[in-house]
mmCIF file of C-alpha atoms in Angstrom:
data_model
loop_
_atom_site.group_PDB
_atom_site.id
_atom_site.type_symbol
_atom_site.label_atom_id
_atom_site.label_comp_id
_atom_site.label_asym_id
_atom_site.label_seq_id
_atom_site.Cartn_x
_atom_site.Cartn_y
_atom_site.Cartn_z
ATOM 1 C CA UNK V 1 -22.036 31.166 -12.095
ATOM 2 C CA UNK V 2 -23.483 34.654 -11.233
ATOM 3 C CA UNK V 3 -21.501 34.580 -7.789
ATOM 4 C CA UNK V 4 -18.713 34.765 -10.275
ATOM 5 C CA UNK V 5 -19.699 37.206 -12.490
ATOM 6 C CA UNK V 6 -20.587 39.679 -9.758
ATOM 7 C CA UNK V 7 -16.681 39.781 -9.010
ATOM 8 C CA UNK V 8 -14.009 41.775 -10.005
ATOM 9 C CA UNK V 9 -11.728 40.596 -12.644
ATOM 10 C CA UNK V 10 -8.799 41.275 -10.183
ATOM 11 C CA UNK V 11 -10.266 39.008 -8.246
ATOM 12 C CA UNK V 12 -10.951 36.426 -10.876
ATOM 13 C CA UNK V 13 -7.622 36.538 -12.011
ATOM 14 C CA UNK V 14 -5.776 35.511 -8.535
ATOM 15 C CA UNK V 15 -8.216 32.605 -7.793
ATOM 16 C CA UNK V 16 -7.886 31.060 -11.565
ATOM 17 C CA UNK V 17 -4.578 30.828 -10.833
ATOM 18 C CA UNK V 18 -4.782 29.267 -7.158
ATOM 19 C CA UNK V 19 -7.233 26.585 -8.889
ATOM 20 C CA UNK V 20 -5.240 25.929 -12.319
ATOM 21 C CA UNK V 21 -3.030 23.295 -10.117
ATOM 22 C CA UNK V 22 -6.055 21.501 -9.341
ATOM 23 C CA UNK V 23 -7.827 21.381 -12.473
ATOM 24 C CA UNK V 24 -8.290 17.920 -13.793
ATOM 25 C CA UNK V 25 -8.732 17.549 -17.698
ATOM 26 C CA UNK V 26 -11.937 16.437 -17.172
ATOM 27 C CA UNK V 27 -13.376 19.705 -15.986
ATOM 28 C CA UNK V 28 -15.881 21.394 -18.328
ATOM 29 C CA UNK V 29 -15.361 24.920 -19.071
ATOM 30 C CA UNK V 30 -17.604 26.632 -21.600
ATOM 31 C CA UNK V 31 -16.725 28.333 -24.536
ATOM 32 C CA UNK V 32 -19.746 30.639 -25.202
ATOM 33 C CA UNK V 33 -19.059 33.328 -27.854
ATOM 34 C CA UNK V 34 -20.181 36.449 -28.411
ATOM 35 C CA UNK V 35 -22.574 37.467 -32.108
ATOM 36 C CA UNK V 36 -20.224 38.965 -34.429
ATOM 37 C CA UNK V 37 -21.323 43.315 -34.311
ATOM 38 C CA UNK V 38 -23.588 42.014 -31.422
ATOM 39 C CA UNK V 39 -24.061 44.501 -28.309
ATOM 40 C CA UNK V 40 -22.262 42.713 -25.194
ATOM 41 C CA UNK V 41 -23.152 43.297 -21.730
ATOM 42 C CA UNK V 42 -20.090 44.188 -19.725
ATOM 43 C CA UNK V 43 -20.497 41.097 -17.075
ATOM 44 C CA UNK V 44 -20.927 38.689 -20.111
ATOM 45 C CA UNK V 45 -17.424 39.898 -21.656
ATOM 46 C CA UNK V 46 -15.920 39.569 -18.062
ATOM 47 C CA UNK V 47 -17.134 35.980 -18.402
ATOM 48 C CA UNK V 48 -15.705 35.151 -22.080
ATOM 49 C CA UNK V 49 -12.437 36.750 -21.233
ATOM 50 C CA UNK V 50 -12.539 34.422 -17.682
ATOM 51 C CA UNK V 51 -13.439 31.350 -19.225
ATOM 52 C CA UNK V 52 -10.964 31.988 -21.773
ATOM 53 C CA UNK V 53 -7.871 32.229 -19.623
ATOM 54 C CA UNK V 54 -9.207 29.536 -17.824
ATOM 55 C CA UNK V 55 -9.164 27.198 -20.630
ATOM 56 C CA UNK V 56 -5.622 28.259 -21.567
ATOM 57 C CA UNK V 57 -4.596 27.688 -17.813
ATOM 58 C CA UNK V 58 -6.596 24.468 -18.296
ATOM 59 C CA UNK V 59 -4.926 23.457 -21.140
ATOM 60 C CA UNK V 60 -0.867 24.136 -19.910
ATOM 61 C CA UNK V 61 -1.934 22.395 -16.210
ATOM 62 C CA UNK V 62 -2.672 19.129 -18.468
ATOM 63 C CA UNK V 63 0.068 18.819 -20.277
ATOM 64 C CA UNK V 64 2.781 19.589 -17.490
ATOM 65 C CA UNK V 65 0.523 17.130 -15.749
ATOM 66 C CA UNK V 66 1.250 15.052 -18.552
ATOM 67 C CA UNK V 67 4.856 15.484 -18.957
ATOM 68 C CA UNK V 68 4.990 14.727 -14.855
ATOM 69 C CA UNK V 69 3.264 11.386 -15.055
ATOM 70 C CA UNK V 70 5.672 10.522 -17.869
ATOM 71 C CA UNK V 71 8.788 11.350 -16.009
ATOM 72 C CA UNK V 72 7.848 9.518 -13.207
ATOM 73 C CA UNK V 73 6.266 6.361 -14.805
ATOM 74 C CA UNK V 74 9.858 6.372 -16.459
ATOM 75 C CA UNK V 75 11.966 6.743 -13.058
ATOM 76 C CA UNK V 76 9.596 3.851 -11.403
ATOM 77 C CA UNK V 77 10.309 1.401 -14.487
ATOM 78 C CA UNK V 78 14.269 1.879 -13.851
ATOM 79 C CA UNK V 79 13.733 1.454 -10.016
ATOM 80 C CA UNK V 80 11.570 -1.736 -10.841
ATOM 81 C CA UNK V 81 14.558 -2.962 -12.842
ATOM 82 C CA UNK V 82 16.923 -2.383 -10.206
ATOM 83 C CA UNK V 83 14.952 -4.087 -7.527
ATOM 84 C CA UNK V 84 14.234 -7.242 -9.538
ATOM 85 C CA UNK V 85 18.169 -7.213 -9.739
ATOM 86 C CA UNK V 86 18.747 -6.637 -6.522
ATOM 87 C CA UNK V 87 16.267 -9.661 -5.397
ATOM 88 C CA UNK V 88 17.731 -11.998 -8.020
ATOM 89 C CA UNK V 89 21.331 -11.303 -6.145
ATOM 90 C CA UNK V 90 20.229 -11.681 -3.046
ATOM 91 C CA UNK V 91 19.090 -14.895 -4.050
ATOM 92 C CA UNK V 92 22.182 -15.971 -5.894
ATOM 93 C CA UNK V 93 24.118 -15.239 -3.093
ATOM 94 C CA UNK V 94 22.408 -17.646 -0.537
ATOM 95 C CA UNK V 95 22.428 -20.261 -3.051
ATOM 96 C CA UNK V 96 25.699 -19.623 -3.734
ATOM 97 C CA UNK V 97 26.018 -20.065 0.699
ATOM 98 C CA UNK V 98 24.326 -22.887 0.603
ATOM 99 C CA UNK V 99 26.039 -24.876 -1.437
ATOM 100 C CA UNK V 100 29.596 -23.974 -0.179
ATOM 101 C CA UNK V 101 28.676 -24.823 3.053
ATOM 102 C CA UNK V 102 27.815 -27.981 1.937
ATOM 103 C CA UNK V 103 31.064 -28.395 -0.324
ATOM 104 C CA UNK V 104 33.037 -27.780 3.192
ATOM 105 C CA UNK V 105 30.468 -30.053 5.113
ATOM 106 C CA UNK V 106 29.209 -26.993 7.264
ATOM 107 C CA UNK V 107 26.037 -26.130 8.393
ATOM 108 C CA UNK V 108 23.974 -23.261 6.446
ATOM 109 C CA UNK V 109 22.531 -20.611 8.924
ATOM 110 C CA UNK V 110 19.689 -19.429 6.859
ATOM 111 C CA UNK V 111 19.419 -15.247 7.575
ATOM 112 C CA UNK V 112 17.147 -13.774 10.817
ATOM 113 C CA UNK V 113 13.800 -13.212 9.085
ATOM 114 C CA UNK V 114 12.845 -9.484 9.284
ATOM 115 C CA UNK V 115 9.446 -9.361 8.082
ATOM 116 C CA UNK V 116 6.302 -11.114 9.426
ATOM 117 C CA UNK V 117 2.747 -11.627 7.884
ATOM 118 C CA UNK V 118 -0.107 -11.691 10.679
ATOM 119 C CA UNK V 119 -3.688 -13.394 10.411
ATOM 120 C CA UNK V 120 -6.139 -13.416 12.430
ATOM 121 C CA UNK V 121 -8.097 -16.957 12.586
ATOM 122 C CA UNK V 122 -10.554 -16.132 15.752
ATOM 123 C CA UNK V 123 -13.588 -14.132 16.036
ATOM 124 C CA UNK V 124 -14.733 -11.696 18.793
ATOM 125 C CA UNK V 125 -16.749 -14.475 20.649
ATOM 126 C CA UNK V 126 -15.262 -15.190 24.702
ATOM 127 C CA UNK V 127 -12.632 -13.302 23.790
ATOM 128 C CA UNK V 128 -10.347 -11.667 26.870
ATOM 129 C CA UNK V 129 -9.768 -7.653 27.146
ATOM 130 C CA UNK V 130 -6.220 -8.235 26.799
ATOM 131 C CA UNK V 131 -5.410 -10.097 24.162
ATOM 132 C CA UNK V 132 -8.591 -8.318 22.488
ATOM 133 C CA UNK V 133 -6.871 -4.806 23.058
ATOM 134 C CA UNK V 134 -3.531 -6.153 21.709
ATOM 135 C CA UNK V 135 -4.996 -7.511 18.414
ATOM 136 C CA UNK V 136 -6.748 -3.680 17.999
ATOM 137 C CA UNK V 137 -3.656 -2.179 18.706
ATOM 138 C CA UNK V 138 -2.056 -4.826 15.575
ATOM 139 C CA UNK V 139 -4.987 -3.345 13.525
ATOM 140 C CA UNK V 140 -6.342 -6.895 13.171
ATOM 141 C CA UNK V 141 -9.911 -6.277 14.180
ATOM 142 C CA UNK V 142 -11.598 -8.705 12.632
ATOM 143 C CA UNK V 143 -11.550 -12.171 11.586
ATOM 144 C CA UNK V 144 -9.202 -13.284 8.761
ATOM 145 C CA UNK V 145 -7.885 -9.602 8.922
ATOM 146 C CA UNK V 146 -3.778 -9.221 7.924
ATOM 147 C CA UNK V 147 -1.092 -7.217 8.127
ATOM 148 C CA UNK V 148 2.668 -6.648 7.615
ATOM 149 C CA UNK V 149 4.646 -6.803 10.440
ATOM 150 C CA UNK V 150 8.461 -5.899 11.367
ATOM 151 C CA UNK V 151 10.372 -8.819 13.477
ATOM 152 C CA UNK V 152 11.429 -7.137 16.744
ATOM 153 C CA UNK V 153 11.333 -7.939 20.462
ATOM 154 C CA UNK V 154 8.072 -5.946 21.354
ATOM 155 C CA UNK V 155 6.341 -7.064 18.168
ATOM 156 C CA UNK V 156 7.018 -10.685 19.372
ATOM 157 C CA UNK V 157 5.903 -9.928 22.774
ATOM 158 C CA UNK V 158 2.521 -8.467 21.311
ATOM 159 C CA UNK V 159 2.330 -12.154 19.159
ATOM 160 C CA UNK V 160 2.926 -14.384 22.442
ATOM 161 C CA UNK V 161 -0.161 -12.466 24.101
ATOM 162 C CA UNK V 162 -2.121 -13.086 20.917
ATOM 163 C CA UNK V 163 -0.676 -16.735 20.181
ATOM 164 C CA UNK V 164 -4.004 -18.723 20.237
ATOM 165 C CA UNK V 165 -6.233 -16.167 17.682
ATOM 166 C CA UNK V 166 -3.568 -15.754 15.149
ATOM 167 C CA UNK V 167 -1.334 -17.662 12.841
ATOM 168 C CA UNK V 168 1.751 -15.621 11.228
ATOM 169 C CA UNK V 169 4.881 -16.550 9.075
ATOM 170 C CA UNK V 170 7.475 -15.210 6.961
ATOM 171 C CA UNK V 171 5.842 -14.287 3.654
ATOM 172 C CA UNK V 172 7.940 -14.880 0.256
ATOM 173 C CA UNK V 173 8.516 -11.951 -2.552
ATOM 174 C CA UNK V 174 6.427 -13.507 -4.784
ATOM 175 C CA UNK V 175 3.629 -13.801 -1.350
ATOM 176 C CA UNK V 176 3.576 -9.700 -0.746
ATOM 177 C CA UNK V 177 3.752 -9.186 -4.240
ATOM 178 C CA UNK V 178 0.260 -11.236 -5.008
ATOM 179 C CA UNK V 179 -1.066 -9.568 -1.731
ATOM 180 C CA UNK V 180 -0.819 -5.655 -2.600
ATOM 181 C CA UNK V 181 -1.840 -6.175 -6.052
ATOM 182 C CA UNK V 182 -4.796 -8.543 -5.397
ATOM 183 C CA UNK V 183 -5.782 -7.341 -1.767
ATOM 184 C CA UNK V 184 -3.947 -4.212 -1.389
ATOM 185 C CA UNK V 185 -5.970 -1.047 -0.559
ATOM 186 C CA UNK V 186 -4.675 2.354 0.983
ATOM 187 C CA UNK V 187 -5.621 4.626 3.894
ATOM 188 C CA UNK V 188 -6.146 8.089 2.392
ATOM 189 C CA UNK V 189 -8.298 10.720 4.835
ATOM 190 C CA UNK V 190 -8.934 7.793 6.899
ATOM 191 C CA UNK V 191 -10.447 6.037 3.884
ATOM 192 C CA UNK V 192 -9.875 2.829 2.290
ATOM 193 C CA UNK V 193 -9.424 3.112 -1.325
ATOM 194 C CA UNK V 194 -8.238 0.610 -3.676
ATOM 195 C CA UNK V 195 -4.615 0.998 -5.178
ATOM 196 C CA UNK V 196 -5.766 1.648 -8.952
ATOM 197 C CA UNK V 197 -3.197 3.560 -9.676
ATOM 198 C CA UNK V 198 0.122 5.222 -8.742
ATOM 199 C CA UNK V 199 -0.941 8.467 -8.360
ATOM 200 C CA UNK V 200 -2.557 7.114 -4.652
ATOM 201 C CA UNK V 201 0.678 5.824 -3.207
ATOM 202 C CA UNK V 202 2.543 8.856 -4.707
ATOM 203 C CA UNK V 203 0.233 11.514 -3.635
ATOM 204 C CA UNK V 204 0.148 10.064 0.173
ATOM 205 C CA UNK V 205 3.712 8.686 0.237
ATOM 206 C CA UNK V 206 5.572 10.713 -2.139
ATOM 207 C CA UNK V 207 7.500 12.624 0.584
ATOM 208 C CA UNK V 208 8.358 9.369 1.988
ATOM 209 C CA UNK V 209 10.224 8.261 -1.660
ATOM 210 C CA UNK V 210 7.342 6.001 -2.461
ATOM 211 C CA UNK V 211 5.911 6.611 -5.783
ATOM 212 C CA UNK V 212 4.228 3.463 -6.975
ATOM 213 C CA UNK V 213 3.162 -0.382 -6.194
ATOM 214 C CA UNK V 214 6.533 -1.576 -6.753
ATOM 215 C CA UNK V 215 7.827 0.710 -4.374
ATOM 216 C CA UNK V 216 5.724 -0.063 -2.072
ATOM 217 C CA UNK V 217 6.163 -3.853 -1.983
ATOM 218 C CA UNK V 218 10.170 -3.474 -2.150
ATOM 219 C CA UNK V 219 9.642 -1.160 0.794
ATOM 220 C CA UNK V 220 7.672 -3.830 2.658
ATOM 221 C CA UNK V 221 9.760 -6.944 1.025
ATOM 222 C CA UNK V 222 13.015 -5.555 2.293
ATOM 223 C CA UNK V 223 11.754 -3.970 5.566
ATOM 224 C CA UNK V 224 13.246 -0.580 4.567
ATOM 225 C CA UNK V 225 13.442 2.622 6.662
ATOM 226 C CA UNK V 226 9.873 3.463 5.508
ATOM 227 C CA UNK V 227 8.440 0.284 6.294
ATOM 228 C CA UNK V 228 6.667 2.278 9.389
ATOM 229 C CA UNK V 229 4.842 4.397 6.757
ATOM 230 C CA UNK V 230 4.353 2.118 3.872
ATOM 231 C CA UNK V 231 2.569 -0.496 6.502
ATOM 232 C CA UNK V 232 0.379 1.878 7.852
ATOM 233 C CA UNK V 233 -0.544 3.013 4.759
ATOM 234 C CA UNK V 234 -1.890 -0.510 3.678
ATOM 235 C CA UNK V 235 -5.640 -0.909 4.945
ATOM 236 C CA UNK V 236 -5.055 -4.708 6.811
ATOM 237 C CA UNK V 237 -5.950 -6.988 4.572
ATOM 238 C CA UNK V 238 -9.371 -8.648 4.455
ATOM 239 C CA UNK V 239 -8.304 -11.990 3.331
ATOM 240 C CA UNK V 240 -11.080 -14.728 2.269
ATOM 241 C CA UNK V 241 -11.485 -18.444 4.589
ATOM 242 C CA UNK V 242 -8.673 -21.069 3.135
ATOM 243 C CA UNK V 243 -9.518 -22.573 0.589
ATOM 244 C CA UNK V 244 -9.869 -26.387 1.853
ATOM 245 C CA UNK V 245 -10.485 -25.126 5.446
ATOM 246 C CA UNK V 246 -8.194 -24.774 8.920
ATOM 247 C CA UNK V 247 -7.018 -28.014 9.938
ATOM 248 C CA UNK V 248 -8.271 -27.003 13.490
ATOM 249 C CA UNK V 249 -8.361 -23.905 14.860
ATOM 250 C CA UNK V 250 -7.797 -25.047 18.647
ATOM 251 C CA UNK V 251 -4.703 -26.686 18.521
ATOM 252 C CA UNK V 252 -1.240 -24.896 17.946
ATOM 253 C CA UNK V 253 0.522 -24.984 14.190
ATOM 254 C CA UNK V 254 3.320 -26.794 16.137
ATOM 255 C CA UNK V 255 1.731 -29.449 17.960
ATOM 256 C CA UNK V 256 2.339 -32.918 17.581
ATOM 257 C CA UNK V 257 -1.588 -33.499 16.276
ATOM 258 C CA UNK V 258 -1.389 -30.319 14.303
ATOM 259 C CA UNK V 259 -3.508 -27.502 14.411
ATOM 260 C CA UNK V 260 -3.370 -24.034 13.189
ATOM 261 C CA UNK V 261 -2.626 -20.819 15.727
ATOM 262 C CA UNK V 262 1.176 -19.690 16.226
ATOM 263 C CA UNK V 263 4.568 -19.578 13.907
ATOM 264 C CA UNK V 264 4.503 -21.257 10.693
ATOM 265 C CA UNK V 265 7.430 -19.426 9.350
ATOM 266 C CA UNK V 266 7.614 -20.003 5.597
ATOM 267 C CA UNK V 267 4.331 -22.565 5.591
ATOM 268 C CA UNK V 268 2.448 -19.167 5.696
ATOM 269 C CA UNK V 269 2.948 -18.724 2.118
ATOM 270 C CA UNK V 270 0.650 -21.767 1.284
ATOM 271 C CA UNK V 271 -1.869 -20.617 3.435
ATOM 272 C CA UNK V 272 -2.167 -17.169 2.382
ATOM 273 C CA UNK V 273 -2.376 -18.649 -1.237
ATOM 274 C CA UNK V 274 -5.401 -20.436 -0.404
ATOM 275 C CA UNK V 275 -6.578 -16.960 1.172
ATOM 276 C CA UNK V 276 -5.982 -14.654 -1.438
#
């Protein structure tokens, strides 16, 4: 551009390099050359030799780009291994519980759930400050809206304000799993984008030892010491009406004539598989 040209080359040279990081591959930069024995006008050879060095900057910024994405595409394939592992022991292990206990003619105490799945089921209609403010402050502003939740004394609390507008259980593996790759979209500059590709998770929660979608759900899955940052990364989710309909809305999940609102511990999983 002629701002460019009016520069000094000195100049040119430090703020190629400050921008070579950024370059994508799919930026344009021209190749123009000169007439062979042609006269050339001292600004147009300042251009050629700055489009030049651009392109070889260019050109080394992809491929370590390159060589990056490879490396880390390989290191999140080996995690992925080791977390399917690690959920296929976990499993063995209670199974293995369970059936001792039953050998010895004990009673099975199936583990404290740790992670919670929130929907909302109510609209904004007659709807009290409180328990309005405490479903903003659970991000679940609107209706059929979800999100993650860790189990802990002030989240359950939060839930016993909100009881009659939301219906929440303890979502399966196979549950989040369908959720973030279906549903899942991430907050980046206060935007929601869709999770299309790794890059997104890595580039906001990188620092945090997050570098991809499986990451990400064995972060949420296992309630890790990240959970904080992975949840509030996901956008809530805006989940569609059951398929087949509430039973009725008014009524708790737990009352004798059955309803809807409140726990429904690991019945959540067949709602939110009519939802998703």
């Amino acid at each position: 551009s002629s701002d460019l040209d009016n520069k000094s080359p000195h100049f040119l040279e430090h703020t190629s390099v400050a921008a070579c990081d950024k370059m994508a591959e799919r930026y344009l930069i021209t190749g123009t050359m000169a007439a062979e024995g042609a006269a050339v006008p001292e600004l147009a050879k300042l251009k050629l030799e700055r489009n030049n060095k651009l392109a070889e900057e260019k050109k080394a910024a992809a491929a370590e780009k390159s060589k990056k994405r490879e490396e880390e595409r390989a290191k999140l394939k080996e995690r992925t291994v080791k977390y399917e592992k690690e959920y296929a022991d976990t499993e063995k292990e209670l199974v293995k519980l369970r059936r001792e206990a039953k050998v010895n003619g004990n009673f099975f105490v199936e583990p404290e759930a740790k992670l919670l799945f929130v929907v909302r089921i109510v609209g904004i209609i007659k709807l009290s400050p409180k328990p309005r403010k405490v479903l903003q402050l659970l991000r679940l502003k609107q209706l059929h809206n979800g999100v993650f939740l860790k189990v802990n004394k002030p989240i359950l609390n939060m839930l016993k304000l909100v009881q009659p507008y939301v219906t929440y259980g303890y979502p399966s593996l196979k549950t989040v799993r369908e959720l973030v790759y279906k549903r899942g979209y991430g907050k980046v500059n206060k935007q929601r984008i869709p999770l299309s590709s790794n890059e997104i998770i890595s580039d906001t929660l990188g620092k945090d030892g997050i570098h991809g979608i499986e990451d990400l759900v064995h972060e949420i899955f296992t309630v890790g010491p990240k959970f904080k940052q992975a949840s509030n990364f996901l956008w809530p989710f805006k989940l569609s009406a059951p398929k087949g309909g509430f039973i009725c809305k008014r009524h708790g999940f737990c009352e004798q004539r059955g309803g809807d609102w409140g726990n429904r511990e690991e019945l959540i999983n067949d709602l939110l598989s009519r939802m998703n």
